[in-house]
PDB file of C-alpha atoms in Angstrom:
ATOM      1  CA  MET A 141       5.869   6.369 -75.823  1.00 36.00           C
ATOM      2  CA  LYS A 142       8.212   3.425 -75.066  1.00 33.00           C
ATOM      3  CA  ASN A 143      11.094   5.493 -74.145  1.00 36.00           C
ATOM      4  CA  CYS A 144       9.154   7.142 -71.276  1.00 36.00           C
ATOM      5  CA  LYS A 145      10.079   6.577 -67.739  1.00 37.00           C
ATOM      6  CA  PRO A 146       7.869   3.738 -66.023  1.00 36.00           C
ATOM      7  CA  GLN A 147       5.672   6.078 -64.012  1.00 39.00           C
ATOM      8  CA  LEU A 148       5.382   8.480 -66.943  1.00 36.00           C
ATOM      9  CA  TRP A 149       4.050   5.512 -69.067  1.00 34.00           C
ATOM     10  CA  LEU A 150       1.811   4.311 -66.325  1.00 36.00           C
ATOM     11  CA  SER A 151       0.407   7.785 -66.116  1.00 37.00           C
ATOM     12  CA  TYR A 152      -0.135   7.780 -69.794  1.00 35.00           C
ATOM     13  CA  GLN A 153      -1.871   4.374 -69.838  1.00 38.00           C
ATOM     14  CA  ALA A 154      -4.059   5.624 -66.955  1.00 38.00           C
ATOM     15  CA  ALA A 155      -5.083   8.650 -68.662  1.00 39.00           C
ATOM     16  CA  LYS A 156      -5.818   6.671 -71.972  1.00 37.00           C
ATOM     17  CA  LEU A 157      -7.908   4.171 -69.833  1.00 38.00           C
ATOM     18  CA  SER A 158      -9.653   6.931 -68.213  1.00 38.00           C
ATOM     19  CA  PHE A 159     -10.485   8.644 -71.639  1.00 38.00           C
ATOM     20  CA  THR A 160     -11.672   5.192 -72.924  1.00 39.00           C
ATOM     21  CA  ALA A 161     -13.917   4.834 -70.002  1.00 41.00           C
ATOM     22  CA  LYS A 162     -15.350   8.273 -70.327  1.00 44.00           C
ATOM     23  CA  GLU A 163     -15.876   7.629 -73.988  1.00 46.00           C
ATOM     24  CA  TRP A 164     -17.703   4.242 -73.193  1.00 49.00           C
ATOM     25  CA  ILE A 165     -20.010   5.818 -70.673  1.00 69.00           C
ATOM     26  CA  VAL A 166     -21.462   8.245 -73.035  1.00 85.00           C
ATOM     27  CA  MET A 167     -24.407   6.536 -74.864  1.00 95.00           C
ATOM     28  CA  GLN A 168     -27.231   7.504 -77.152  1.00 97.00           C
ATOM     29  CA  ILE A 169     -30.391   8.077 -75.191  1.00 97.00           C
ATOM     30  CA  SER A 170     -32.179   5.747 -77.672  1.00 96.00           C
ATOM     31  CA  ASP A 171     -29.695   2.983 -76.862  1.00 96.00           C
ATOM     32  CA  ILE A 172     -30.233   3.493 -73.139  1.00 97.00           C
ATOM     33  CA  ALA A 173     -33.993   3.419 -73.617  1.00 96.00           C
ATOM     34  CA  SER A 174     -33.979   0.360 -75.502  1.00 95.00           C
ATOM     35  CA  ILE A 175     -32.236  -1.552 -72.720  1.00 95.00           C
ATOM     36  CA  ILE A 176     -34.459  -0.296 -69.837  1.00 95.00           C
ATOM     37  CA  ILE A 177     -37.865  -0.016 -71.486  1.00 94.00           C
ATOM     38  CA  GLU A 178     -40.177  -2.568 -73.125  1.00 88.00           C
ATOM     39  CA  THR A 179     -40.614  -0.411 -76.067  1.00 80.00           C
ATOM     40  CA  GLU A 180     -43.073  -2.828 -77.543  1.00 84.00           C
ATOM     41  CA  ASN A 181     -45.442  -1.878 -74.557  1.00 88.00           C
ATOM     42  CA  VAL A 182     -44.571   1.827 -74.229  1.00 93.00           C
ATOM     43  CA  PRO A 183     -44.764   4.223 -77.057  1.00 95.00           C
ATOM     44  CA  VAL A 184     -41.341   6.122 -77.360  1.00 96.00           C
ATOM     45  CA  HIS A 185     -40.590   9.032 -79.646  1.00 95.00           C
ATOM     46  CA  PHE A 186     -37.301  10.847 -80.188  1.00 96.00           C
ATOM     47  CA  ASN A 187     -37.034  14.535 -80.905  1.00 93.00           C
ATOM     48  CA  ASN A 188     -34.448  17.245 -81.257  1.00 92.00           C
ATOM     49  CA  VAL A 189     -35.245  18.833 -77.940  1.00 91.00           C
ATOM     50  CA  LYS A 190     -32.699  17.814 -75.356  1.00 94.00           C
ATOM     51  CA  THR A 191     -35.205  17.479 -72.515  1.00 95.00           C
ATOM     52  CA  PHE A 192     -37.154  14.349 -71.244  1.00 97.00           C
ATOM     53  CA  SER A 193     -41.119  14.591 -71.219  1.00 96.00           C
ATOM     54  CA  PHE A 194     -44.319  12.563 -71.749  1.00 93.00           C
ATOM     55  CA  VAL A 195     -47.687  13.007 -73.283  1.00 93.00           C
ATOM     56  CA  THR A 196     -50.692  11.248 -71.695  1.00 90.00           C
ATOM     57  CA  TYR A 197     -54.008  13.183 -72.505  1.00 86.00           C
ATOM     58  CA  LEU A 198     -54.144  14.745 -75.791  1.00 85.00           C
ATOM     59  CA  LYS A 199     -54.968  18.453 -76.233  1.00 80.00           C
ATOM     60  CA  PRO A 200     -57.738  19.474 -78.916  1.00 80.00           C
ATOM     61  CA  ASN A 201     -56.476  20.157 -82.373  1.00 80.00           C
ATOM     62  CA  THR A 202     -52.988  18.543 -82.036  1.00 81.00           C
ATOM     63  CA  ASP A 203     -51.287  15.699 -83.838  1.00 81.00           C
ATOM     64  CA  THR A 204     -49.068  14.791 -80.915  1.00 87.00           C
ATOM     65  CA  GLN A 205     -49.021  11.102 -80.178  1.00 92.00           C
ATOM     66  CA  ARG A 206     -49.117   9.752 -76.658  1.00 94.00           C
ATOM     67  CA  GLY A 207     -46.038   8.347 -75.003  1.00 95.00           C
ATOM     68  CA  LEU A 208     -42.619   9.080 -73.773  1.00 97.00           C
ATOM     69  CA  TYR A 209     -40.542  12.005 -75.668  1.00 97.00           C
ATOM     70  CA  LEU A 210     -36.992  11.555 -75.201  1.00 98.00           C
ATOM     71  CA  PRO A 211     -34.016  13.543 -76.696  1.00 97.00           C
ATOM     72  CA  ASP A 212     -32.213  12.445 -79.834  1.00 97.00           C
ATOM     73  CA  CYS A 213     -28.793  12.954 -78.579  1.00 97.00           C
ATOM     74  CA  ASP A 214     -26.268  11.299 -76.250  1.00 97.00           C
ATOM     75  CA  SER A 215     -26.442  11.103 -72.464  1.00 97.00           C
ATOM     76  CA  LEU A 216     -23.661  13.802 -71.995  1.00 96.00           C
ATOM     77  CA  GLU A 217     -25.394  16.279 -74.196  1.00 97.00           C
ATOM     78  CA  ALA A 218     -28.680  15.680 -72.149  1.00 97.00           C
ATOM     79  CA  LEU A 219     -26.936  16.156 -68.910  1.00 97.00           C
ATOM     80  CA  GLU A 220     -25.272  19.446 -69.966  1.00 97.00           C
ATOM     81  CA  HIS A 221     -28.461  20.769 -71.425  1.00 97.00           C
ATOM     82  CA  CYS A 222     -30.380  20.105 -68.057  1.00 96.00           C
ATOM     83  CA  LYS A 223     -27.463  21.564 -66.060  1.00 96.00           C
ATOM     84  CA  SER A 224     -27.371  24.814 -68.035  1.00 96.00           C
ATOM     85  CA  SER A 225     -31.054  25.336 -68.701  1.00 93.00           C
ATOM     86  CA  MET A 226     -32.532  24.181 -65.400  1.00 91.00           C
ATOM     87  CA  PRO A 227     -29.738  24.573 -62.612  1.00 91.00           C
ATOM     88  CA  ASP A 228     -32.155  24.010 -59.694  1.00 88.00           C
ATOM     89  CA  GLY A 229     -33.856  21.063 -61.133  1.00 90.00           C
ATOM     90  CA  PHE A 230     -30.362  19.526 -62.054  1.00 95.00           C
ATOM     91  CA  ARG A 231     -29.117  20.031 -58.464  1.00 94.00           C
ATOM     92  CA  ARG A 232     -32.241  18.390 -57.098  1.00 94.00           C
ATOM     93  CA  ILE A 233     -32.090  15.468 -59.551  1.00 96.00           C
ATOM     94  CA  LYS A 234     -28.263  14.855 -58.645  1.00 97.00           C
ATOM     95  CA  GLU A 235     -29.165  14.904 -55.071  1.00 96.00           C
ATOM     96  CA  LEU A 236     -31.876  12.298 -55.480  1.00 97.00           C
ATOM     97  CA  ILE A 237     -29.566  10.009 -57.774  1.00 98.00           C
ATOM     98  CA  CYS A 238     -26.777  10.190 -55.295  1.00 98.00           C
ATOM     99  CA  THR A 239     -28.992   8.369 -52.626  1.00 97.00           C
ATOM    100  CA  LYS A 240     -28.976   5.253 -54.916  1.00 97.00           C
ATOM    101  CA  CYS A 241     -25.891   5.259 -56.885  1.00 97.00           C
ATOM    102  CA  ASP A 242     -22.902   7.301 -58.322  1.00 96.00           C
ATOM    103  CA  PHE A 243     -23.824  10.300 -60.336  1.00 97.00           C
ATOM    104  CA  ASP A 244     -22.697  10.509 -63.982  1.00 96.00           C
ATOM    105  CA  GLU A 245     -24.232  11.101 -67.485  1.00 96.00           C
ATOM    106  CA  ILE A 246     -25.622   7.423 -67.557  1.00 96.00           C
ATOM    107  CA  SER A 247     -27.299   7.556 -64.075  1.00 97.00           C
ATOM    108  CA  PHE A 248     -28.836  10.940 -64.905  1.00 98.00           C
ATOM    109  CA  SER A 249     -30.190   9.743 -68.198  1.00 98.00           C
ATOM    110  CA  VAL A 250     -31.525   6.449 -66.767  1.00 98.00           C
ATOM    111  CA  PHE A 251     -33.235   8.401 -63.973  1.00 98.00           C
ATOM    112  CA  SER A 252     -34.705  10.935 -66.392  1.00 98.00           C
ATOM    113  CA  ILE A 253     -36.067   8.138 -68.725  1.00 98.00           C
ATOM    114  CA  LEU A 254     -37.469   6.231 -65.666  1.00 98.00           C
ATOM    115  CA  HIS A 255     -39.115   9.423 -64.309  1.00 97.00           C
ATOM    116  CA  GLU A 256     -41.103   9.807 -67.603  1.00 97.00           C
ATOM    117  CA  LEU A 257     -41.738   6.244 -67.624  1.00 97.00           C
ATOM    118  CA  GLY A 258     -43.330   6.587 -64.027  1.00 97.00           C
ATOM    119  CA  HIS A 259     -45.566   9.274 -65.373  1.00 96.00           C
ATOM    120  CA  TRP A 260     -46.764   7.107 -68.299  1.00 96.00           C
ATOM    121  CA  LEU A 261     -47.462   4.101 -66.017  1.00 96.00           C
ATOM    122  CA  GLN A 262     -49.519   6.245 -63.581  1.00 96.00           C
ATOM    123  CA  TYR A 263     -51.576   7.475 -66.418  1.00 95.00           C
ATOM    124  CA  LYS A 264     -52.120   4.018 -67.778  1.00 95.00           C
ATOM    125  CA  ASP A 265     -53.049   2.544 -64.327  1.00 96.00           C
ATOM    126  CA  PHE A 266     -55.538   5.273 -64.059  1.00 95.00           C
ATOM    127  CA  ILE A 267     -57.121   4.723 -67.417  1.00 95.00           C
ATOM    128  CA  ASP A 268     -57.083   0.871 -67.003  1.00 96.00           C
ATOM    129  CA  GLU A 269     -59.023   1.485 -63.892  1.00 97.00           C
ATOM    130  CA  GLY A 270     -61.953   2.814 -66.048  1.00 97.00           C
ATOM    131  CA  HIS A 271     -61.205   6.559 -65.911  1.00 96.00           C
ATOM    132  CA  ASN A 272     -60.827   8.763 -68.852  1.00 95.00           C
ATOM    133  CA  ASP A 273     -58.599  11.677 -69.826  1.00 93.00           C
ATOM    134  CA  GLN A 274     -60.702  14.489 -68.409  1.00 93.00           C
ATOM    135  CA  GLU A 275     -60.796  12.646 -65.002  1.00 95.00           C
ATOM    136  CA  PHE A 276     -56.908  12.283 -65.149  1.00 93.00           C
ATOM    137  CA  ILE A 277     -56.453  16.119 -65.892  1.00 92.00           C
ATOM    138  CA  PHE A 278     -58.741  16.936 -62.991  1.00 92.00           C
ATOM    139  CA  ASN A 279     -57.020  14.549 -60.478  1.00 90.00           C
ATOM    140  CA  TYR A 280     -53.537  14.943 -61.646  1.00 88.00           C
ATOM    141  CA  GLU A 281     -52.853  17.938 -63.905  1.00 88.00           C
ATOM    142  CA  PHE A 282     -55.003  20.593 -62.641  1.00 90.00           C
ATOM    143  CA  GLU A 283     -52.571  21.292 -59.607  1.00 92.00           C
ATOM    144  CA  ARG A 284     -49.654  21.585 -61.980  1.00 90.00           C
ATOM    145  CA  ALA A 285     -51.513  24.116 -64.073  1.00 90.00           C
ATOM    146  CA  ILE A 286     -52.363  26.167 -61.165  1.00 94.00           C
ATOM    147  CA  LEU A 287     -48.671  26.132 -60.035  1.00 93.00           C
ATOM    148  CA  TYR A 288     -47.583  27.336 -63.574  1.00 91.00           C
ATOM    149  CA  SER A 289     -50.144  30.124 -63.461  1.00 93.00           C
ATOM    150  CA  LYS A 290     -48.944  31.317 -59.991  1.00 94.00           C
ATOM    151  CA  ARG A 291     -45.374  31.251 -61.142  1.00 92.00           C
ATOM    152  CA  ASN A 292     -46.085  33.207 -64.315  1.00 92.00           C
ATOM    153  CA  THR A 293     -47.997  35.962 -62.162  1.00 93.00           C
ATOM    154  CA  GLU A 294     -45.038  36.226 -59.734  1.00 92.00           C
ATOM    155  CA  TYR A 295     -42.451  36.346 -62.677  1.00 91.00           C
ATOM    156  CA  LYS A 296     -44.011  39.635 -63.835  1.00 90.00           C
ATOM    157  CA  ASN A 297     -43.204  41.181 -60.516  1.00 90.00           C
ATOM    158  CA  CYS A 298     -39.481  40.237 -60.642  1.00 90.00           C
ATOM    159  CA  LYS A 299     -37.284  43.261 -60.670  1.00 89.00           C
ATOM    160  CA  SER A 300     -33.933  41.687 -60.828  1.00 92.00           C
ATOM    161  CA  LYS A 301     -31.832  38.580 -61.765  1.00 88.00           C
ATOM    162  CA  GLU A 302     -31.748  37.692 -58.000  1.00 91.00           C
ATOM    163  CA  ASP A 303     -35.522  37.810 -57.933  1.00 90.00           C
ATOM    164  CA  ILE A 304     -35.773  35.515 -60.967  1.00 90.00           C
ATOM    165  CA  VAL A 305     -33.251  32.941 -59.267  1.00 88.00           C
ATOM    166  CA  GLU A 306     -35.258  32.933 -56.028  1.00 92.00           C
ATOM    167  CA  LEU A 307     -38.437  32.311 -57.922  1.00 91.00           C
ATOM    168  CA  ASN A 308     -37.047  29.500 -59.930  1.00 89.00           C
ATOM    169  CA  GLU A 309     -35.655  27.942 -56.830  1.00 89.00           C
ATOM    170  CA  LYS A 310     -39.010  28.385 -54.955  1.00 93.00           C
ATOM    171  CA  TYR A 311     -41.057  26.886 -57.868  1.00 92.00           C
ATOM    172  CA  ASP A 312     -38.843  24.000 -58.565  1.00 89.00           C
ATOM    173  CA  LYS A 313     -39.115  22.822 -55.070  1.00 91.00           C
ATOM    174  CA  LEU A 314     -43.065  23.332 -55.184  1.00 93.00           C
ATOM    175  CA  TYR A 315     -43.028  21.298 -58.566  1.00 91.00           C
ATOM    176  CA  ALA A 316     -41.114  18.554 -57.075  1.00 90.00           C
ATOM    177  CA  GLU A 317     -43.811  18.288 -54.289  1.00 93.00           C
ATOM    178  CA  LEU A 318     -46.661  17.758 -56.787  1.00 94.00           C
ATOM    179  CA  PRO A 319     -48.101  14.206 -56.458  1.00 92.00           C
ATOM    180  CA  THR A 320     -47.396  13.282 -59.999  1.00 93.00           C
ATOM    181  CA  GLU A 321     -43.809  14.495 -59.510  1.00 95.00           C
ATOM    182  CA  ARG A 322     -43.389  12.498 -56.222  1.00 95.00           C
ATOM    183  CA  TYR A 323     -44.918   9.382 -57.882  1.00 96.00           C
ATOM    184  CA  ALA A 324     -42.446   9.589 -60.961  1.00 97.00           C
ATOM    185  CA  ASN A 325     -39.510  10.351 -58.686  1.00 97.00           C
ATOM    186  CA  ASP A 326     -40.273   7.543 -56.547  1.00 97.00           C
ATOM    187  CA  PHE A 327     -40.664   5.172 -59.431  1.00 97.00           C
ATOM    188  CA  ALA A 328     -37.316   6.158 -60.911  1.00 98.00           C
ATOM    189  CA  LEU A 329     -35.537   5.778 -57.674  1.00 98.00           C
ATOM    190  CA  ASN A 330     -36.973   2.362 -56.984  1.00 98.00           C
ATOM    191  CA  HIS A 331     -35.592   1.095 -60.272  1.00 97.00           C
ATOM    192  CA  LEU A 332     -32.565   3.332 -60.785  1.00 98.00           C
ATOM    193  CA  PHE A 333     -29.728   1.073 -59.336  1.00 97.00           C
ATOM    194  CA  GLU A 334     -31.033  -2.132 -61.149  1.00 96.00           C
ATOM    195  CA  CYS A 335     -31.277  -0.330 -64.530  1.00 96.00           C
ATOM    196  CA  VAL A 336     -27.929   1.330 -64.267  1.00 96.00           C
ATOM    197  CA  MET A 337     -26.529  -2.139 -63.605  1.00 95.00           C
ATOM    198  CA  MET A 338     -28.048  -3.382 -66.743  1.00 93.00           C
ATOM    199  CA  ILE A 339     -26.142  -0.822 -68.809  1.00 90.00           C
ATOM    200  CA  LYS A 340     -22.753  -0.778 -66.862  1.00 79.00           C
TER     201      LYS A 340
END
């Protein structure tokens, strides 16, 4: 490469730097979580599913543990999975993130982890006030169950791909308006920039 013209050498170096930066910004979700979550206070589990979720109340006859369930993959894999499997949700998340910082695989993963942490903290605060799981379900999860039920009923009446796209878009918006989802989004947005800066 030393015999290249100066501008070509610079272009090559810039491309190399850009690739290195891109390589650097892709991190394992477990590494991101260890930086932004006090894991000794919050139970965190990793699984092969490339989605972010949480478990608060326990369903009967299950061996699932409470806590955050995060994907055992890297930040780019998690982003691409969300983009392909939940395009409406992905667009909404991207818009939210862009109100606080640049959108990339790190900010996406940080937001997703913080969102689930927000759910966990809302549950823990409720329980610490002297409530139980049944009360939590009634106050916070009942509305979510009704929404899922309505969506499943309407899905049976879909006659085309366009109908399904419209249905998904409609219910993604309704889902985002649930009080628990608003709480988790607000929590994530309030801490997003500082947590992204901790990593970058």
